[in-house]
Structures are given as C-alpha cells and as structure tokens.
Short mmCIF file of C-alpha atoms in Angstrom, two decimals:
data_model
loop_
_atom_site.label_atom_id
_atom_site.label_comp_id
_atom_site.label_asym_id
_atom_site.label_seq_id
_atom_site.Cartn_x
_atom_site.Cartn_y
_atom_site.Cartn_z
CA MET A 11 0.00 0.00 0.00
CA ASN A 12 1.44 3.39 -0.91
CA GLN A 13 1.65 6.42 1.36
CA SER A 14 -1.17 8.35 -0.33
CA LEU A 15 -3.55 5.47 0.27
CA ALA A 16 -2.49 5.35 3.92
CA LYS A 17 -3.37 9.05 4.31
CA ASN A 18 -6.71 9.01 2.52
CA THR A 19 -8.10 5.62 3.53
CA SER A 20 -8.68 4.07 6.93
CA LEU A 21 -5.92 1.51 7.35
CA GLN A 22 -7.36 -2.01 7.67
CA ILE A 23 -5.16 -4.66 9.31
CA VAL A 24 -5.89 -8.30 10.04
CA LEU A 25 -3.81 -9.57 12.97
CA VAL A 26 -3.53 -13.34 13.43
CA ASP A 27 -1.95 -15.07 16.43
CA GLY A 28 -2.91 -17.91 18.72
CA SER A 29 -1.62 -16.05 21.79
CA ASP A 30 -3.80 -13.49 23.57
CA ILE A 31 -0.69 -11.80 24.96
CA CYS A 32 0.89 -11.41 21.52
CA LEU A 33 -2.36 -10.13 20.04
CA ALA A 34 -2.71 -7.52 22.77
CA GLY A 35 0.91 -6.38 22.54
CA THR A 36 0.95 -6.07 18.76
CA SER A 37 -2.45 -4.35 18.69
CA GLU A 38 -1.27 -1.76 21.21
CA LEU A 39 1.89 -1.11 19.21
CA ILE A 40 -0.06 -0.64 15.97
CA LYS A 41 -2.64 1.68 17.58
CA HIS A 42 0.11 3.88 18.99
CA GLN A 43 1.67 4.33 15.54
CA TYR A 44 -1.55 4.21 13.47
CA PRO A 45 -4.31 5.56 15.76
CA ASP A 46 -6.93 5.52 13.00
CA ALA A 47 -6.20 1.95 11.90
CA LYS A 48 -8.95 -0.64 12.08
CA ILE A 49 -7.52 -3.84 13.53
CA SER A 50 -9.37 -7.13 13.14
CA ILE A 51 -8.16 -10.05 15.24
CA ALA A 52 -8.18 -13.76 14.43
CA GLN A 53 -6.77 -16.67 16.42
CA THR A 54 -7.20 -19.48 13.88
CA ALA A 55 -6.31 -19.95 10.24
CA ASN A 56 -9.93 -20.51 9.23
CA ASP A 57 -11.12 -17.35 10.97
CA ALA A 58 -8.30 -15.38 9.36
CA ILE A 59 -9.26 -16.59 5.87
CA ASN A 60 -12.83 -15.45 6.46
CA GLN A 61 -11.74 -12.04 7.74
CA ILE A 62 -9.39 -11.45 4.82
CA SER A 63 -12.16 -12.37 2.39
CA ASN A 64 -14.67 -10.05 4.06
CA LEU A 65 -12.43 -7.09 4.86
CA GLN A 66 -9.88 -7.02 2.01
CA PRO A 67 -7.24 -5.54 4.37
CA HIS A 68 -4.20 -3.47 3.48
CA LEU A 69 -1.97 -5.60 5.70
CA LEU A 70 -1.94 -9.10 7.19
CA ILE A 71 0.23 -9.65 10.26
CA THR A 72 0.42 -13.31 11.22
CA ASP A 73 2.33 -15.92 13.17
CA ILE A 74 3.22 -19.22 11.50
CA SER A 75 2.24 -21.46 14.39
CA LEU A 76 -1.57 -21.45 14.25
CA PRO A 77 -4.49 -23.76 14.95
CA ASP A 78 -6.85 -24.36 12.04
CA THR A 79 -9.94 -24.08 14.26
CA GLN A 80 -10.67 -22.98 17.82
CA GLY A 81 -9.51 -25.42 20.47
CA LYS A 82 -7.07 -27.25 18.20
CA LYS A 83 -3.30 -27.33 18.73
CA ALA A 84 -1.24 -24.65 16.99
CA GLN A 85 1.03 -26.14 14.31
CA THR A 86 3.55 -24.50 12.00
CA TYR A 87 2.40 -26.48 8.97
CA ILE A 88 -1.08 -24.99 9.39
CA GLY A 89 0.40 -21.50 9.26
CA ILE A 90 2.45 -22.40 6.20
CA ASP A 91 -0.63 -23.78 4.42
CA PHE A 92 -2.56 -20.65 5.44
CA LEU A 93 0.10 -18.37 3.95
CA GLN A 94 0.18 -20.33 0.71
CA GLU A 95 -3.59 -20.04 0.37
CA VAL A 96 -3.48 -16.31 1.11
CA MET A 97 -0.71 -15.64 -1.41
CA GLN A 98 -2.51 -17.65 -4.07
CA ASN A 99 -5.86 -15.92 -3.58
CA TYR A 100 -4.60 -12.43 -2.69
CA PRO A 101 -1.36 -11.95 -4.65
CA LYS A 102 -1.16 -8.21 -3.90
CA LEU A 103 -1.88 -8.35 -0.17
CA ASN A 104 0.89 -6.94 2.02
CA ILE A 105 2.03 -9.54 4.55
CA LEU A 106 4.18 -9.39 7.67
CA VAL A 107 5.05 -12.70 9.30
CA GLN A 108 5.87 -12.25 12.98
CA SER A 109 6.98 -15.55 14.47
CA PRO A 110 9.73 -17.43 16.31
CA TYR A 111 9.51 -20.01 13.51
CA ILE A 112 10.37 -17.81 10.53
CA LYS A 113 12.96 -20.30 9.29
CA ARG A 114 10.08 -22.57 8.27
CA LEU A 115 9.29 -20.11 5.49
CA VAL A 116 12.20 -21.43 3.44
CA GLN A 117 9.97 -24.24 2.19
CA ILE A 118 7.64 -21.76 0.44
CA LYS A 119 10.27 -19.25 -0.69
CA PRO A 120 9.45 -19.76 -4.40
CA ALA A 121 5.88 -18.63 -3.65
CA ILE A 122 7.16 -15.69 -1.60
CA ASP A 123 9.43 -14.63 -4.46
CA LYS A 124 6.41 -14.52 -6.80
CA HIS A 125 4.17 -12.62 -4.38
CA GLN A 126 3.32 -9.17 -5.72
CA GLY A 127 2.51 -7.51 -2.40
CA GLY A 128 4.90 -6.64 0.37
CA PHE A 129 6.33 -9.58 2.30
CA VAL A 130 8.34 -8.91 5.44
CA ILE A 131 9.40 -11.28 8.20
CA ALA A 132 10.13 -10.49 11.83
CA ASP A 133 11.19 -12.57 14.79
CA LYS A 134 9.05 -11.96 17.86
CA ASN A 135 12.17 -10.98 19.81
CA ILE A 136 12.84 -7.77 17.85
CA THR A 137 12.32 -4.36 19.46
CA SER A 138 9.10 -2.40 19.12
CA GLN A 139 10.88 0.21 17.00
CA GLU A 140 12.19 -2.44 14.62
CA MET A 141 8.73 -4.00 14.42
CA LEU A 142 7.24 -0.64 13.44
CA LEU A 143 9.86 -0.26 10.72
CA ARG A 144 8.93 -3.66 9.33
CA ILE A 145 5.22 -2.86 9.43
CA ASP A 146 5.96 0.32 7.49
CA GLY A 147 8.05 -1.63 4.98
CA ALA A 148 5.32 -4.21 4.44
CA LEU A 149 2.72 -1.47 3.90
CA LYS A 150 4.96 0.13 1.30
CA GLY A 151 5.17 -3.16 -0.59
CA PHE A 152 8.76 -4.00 0.32
CA THR A 153 10.14 -7.53 0.47
CA CYS A 154 12.45 -8.26 3.40
CA ILE A 155 13.23 -11.96 3.84
CA LYS A 156 16.95 -11.90 4.67
CA ASP A 157 16.35 -13.97 7.80
CA ILE A 158 15.36 -16.98 5.71
CA THR A 159 17.79 -16.52 2.83
CA ASP A 160 20.59 -16.70 5.39
CA VAL A 161 19.66 -20.30 6.28
CA TYR A 162 20.10 -21.71 2.79
CA LEU A 163 22.15 -24.81 3.47
CA TYR A 164 20.95 -26.98 0.62
CA PRO A 165 19.72 -24.62 -2.14
CA ALA A 166 18.21 -27.32 -4.37
CA ILE A 167 15.82 -28.55 -1.71
CA TYR A 168 13.36 -25.69 -1.80
CA GLU A 169 12.44 -26.00 -5.45
CA LYS A 170 12.17 -29.77 -5.16
CA LEU A 171 9.98 -29.70 -2.07
CA ASN A 172 7.83 -26.93 -3.50
CA ILE A 173 6.99 -29.38 -6.30
CA LYS A 174 6.50 -32.30 -3.92
CA PRO A 175 4.69 -31.10 -0.78
CA GLU A 176 3.98 -34.70 0.15
CA ILE A 177 7.57 -34.89 1.38
CA LEU A 178 6.73 -32.26 3.99
CA GLN A 179 3.83 -34.46 5.08
CA LEU A 180 6.26 -37.37 5.32
CA LEU A 181 8.50 -35.34 7.64
CA ARG A 182 5.59 -34.33 9.82
CA LEU A 183 4.28 -37.87 10.20
CA ALA A 184 7.72 -39.35 10.83
CA PHE A 185 9.21 -36.79 13.19
CA ASN A 186 6.26 -34.99 14.77
CA GLU A 187 3.96 -37.99 15.14
CA GLY A 188 6.60 -40.74 15.34
CA LEU A 189 5.11 -42.97 12.63
CA GLN A 190 7.14 -45.66 10.87
CA ASP A 191 7.07 -46.12 7.10
CA LYS A 192 4.26 -48.70 7.08
CA ALA A 193 2.00 -46.44 9.13
CA ILE A 194 2.97 -43.42 7.03
CA ALA A 195 2.05 -45.29 3.86
CA ALA A 196 -1.36 -46.16 5.29
CA GLN A 197 -1.90 -42.60 6.48
CA ILE A 198 -1.24 -40.98 3.09
CA CYS A 199 -2.66 -43.88 1.05
CA VAL A 200 0.48 -44.84 -0.87
CA SER A 201 2.70 -47.92 -0.96
CA GLU A 202 5.68 -48.38 1.34
CA ARG A 203 7.84 -48.25 -1.78
CA THR A 204 6.52 -44.76 -2.52
CA VAL A 205 7.36 -43.71 1.04
CA ARG A 206 10.91 -45.01 0.57
CA ASN A 207 11.14 -43.07 -2.70
CA HIS A 208 10.10 -39.92 -0.83
CA TRP A 209 12.86 -40.53 1.72
CA ASP A 210 15.38 -40.98 -1.09
CA ALA A 211 14.30 -37.71 -2.74
CA LEU A 212 14.47 -35.84 0.55
CA GLN A 213 17.88 -37.20 1.50
CA GLU A 214 19.25 -36.40 -1.94
CA ALA A 215 17.99 -32.82 -1.69
CA LEU A 216 19.51 -32.50 1.79
CA GLY A 217 22.87 -33.68 0.52
CA ILE A 218 22.84 -36.86 2.60
CA ASP A 219 25.09 -39.69 1.43
CA CYS A 220 23.36 -42.74 2.90
CA HIS A 221 26.14 -45.13 1.85
CA GLU A 222 28.76 -43.02 3.59
CA LEU A 223 26.66 -42.70 6.73
CA ARG A 224 26.25 -46.48 6.90
CA ASN A 225 30.02 -46.87 6.64
CA GLN A 226 30.39 -44.42 9.53
CA GLY A 227 27.88 -46.33 11.63
CA LYS A 228 25.48 -43.38 11.80
CA ASN A 229 21.69 -43.52 11.99
CA ILE A 230 20.40 -42.23 8.64
CA ARG A 231 16.95 -41.31 9.93
CA ILE A 232 18.38 -39.25 12.79
CA VAL A 233 20.80 -37.45 10.46
CA THR A 234 17.87 -36.74 8.13
CA LYS A 235 15.93 -35.22 11.02
CA ILE A 236 18.89 -33.03 11.99
CA ARG A 237 19.41 -31.81 8.43
CA ALA A 238 15.70 -31.19 7.91
CA ARG A 239 15.57 -29.09 11.08
CA GLU A 240 18.65 -27.11 10.01
CA ALA A 241 16.97 -26.41 6.67
CA GLY A 242 13.81 -25.15 8.36
CA LEU A 243 11.59 -28.00 7.23
CA ILE A 244 10.58 -29.14 10.73
CA ASP A 245 10.55 -27.54 14.18
#
C-alpha cells in the first residue's frame, strides 16, 4: 500500500496469532503508531481466511504457528498452508510474518518470491521500533526476507519440495507424530515403496550420502531429522 492510500483511507489490518498476549501487545503497538487503523483479530487460520475475504485488508500480520480451528493445537504447517492459500488468492496483499519459527518459510520461498505484495518477516524478539519499521516496509510493498535466505544450506531442496509437498507431510508424520514407514504409507494412502522413494528424494535434496553414513555407523533417519531441522523443514 502506498503512502497516499495510507493518508486518505482508513488503514485495515488483520492480525492473526494464537496467543492473547501477543495479540494484545501487537495491537497496542499498531494503535500507537496508526491511531486511525482498524484492527481485526483472528486466532485461527480458518477465521483469518474469512476475515481477509470479508475485509480485504491493506496488511496481514500473522504468526506461522496457528491452529486451524478454535480449540485445536497450533502447528507451524497450518500456518504455512494458510500463507500459501493467502498468497494464491490475494497476490497483492501486504504480509508481515511475525513468528519465532520464521525459518520454516524457506519451504515456500518460491511462492514468496512470486508474491506481488509486500512480504516482510520479523522474529518476535525484535524491538518495538524495529517492528514498526517492518510494518511500514510491508505497507509500502517492500520484500524483506533476509532472515530466511541466510539459512540456505541446501539450495536445491526448496524448489524440489515446492513441487513435492507430500515430502513435507512425510517429515511431519515421521518426526512430529513418530510414525514408521508402514504407518505413514497407510496414512497418506500410498505404498511403502513410494514412502521409501520420498525418503530418497528428501535425502538427496539434503545432501545426505546414505552409503557413507552407513560406513560411519550413523543412523540415517536421525541425520535426516537433523538436516531437515537445520533447513527449516521441521521444528
């Protein structure tokens, strides 16, 4: 949103966070800087989608770790899916992601690069002044994603996983829910061979030499988990 629009139109912001404390703190900060702004609050991904559709805001400020509906557990993959849906349906919406999990955004960087609106990221530990600067940058349509470009350990992985999101589901089922390959195959309705192929594709993208790890007596699955966490693919 340009400066002339900010002066002539009531600023509409949708603020999304599962934490009441974070919502209150961010709302107070925004009201101090933009006293005429209209702030709409959502605590779930589904509620946020509805508010964006109804209000057509100038700015979305959101965490990544969100529940999909009220009473459900907040998960980073829900926030990632929410952002992808928002960018697809509202390509010119200005977005600021405020989260301790910003490294997870590396898995959707190709979509972020194509987004036409502002896209700024901010860790929740930054100062209030720095947060205001990032809000201003997002409203002006700037892109500021240095915090995730700095974690590029295996550059080929992002394009590959953007094409194959089922690999992200594999990671979630294996490392967040503790499922073995047979159970994973049943969960996502594929064969165990397909699950093994997904592991092979993931390990190749992460630069893991399984043969060498076996020779070193290392646990391939554990190394995969470590590399995936370093690359921002899991918490």
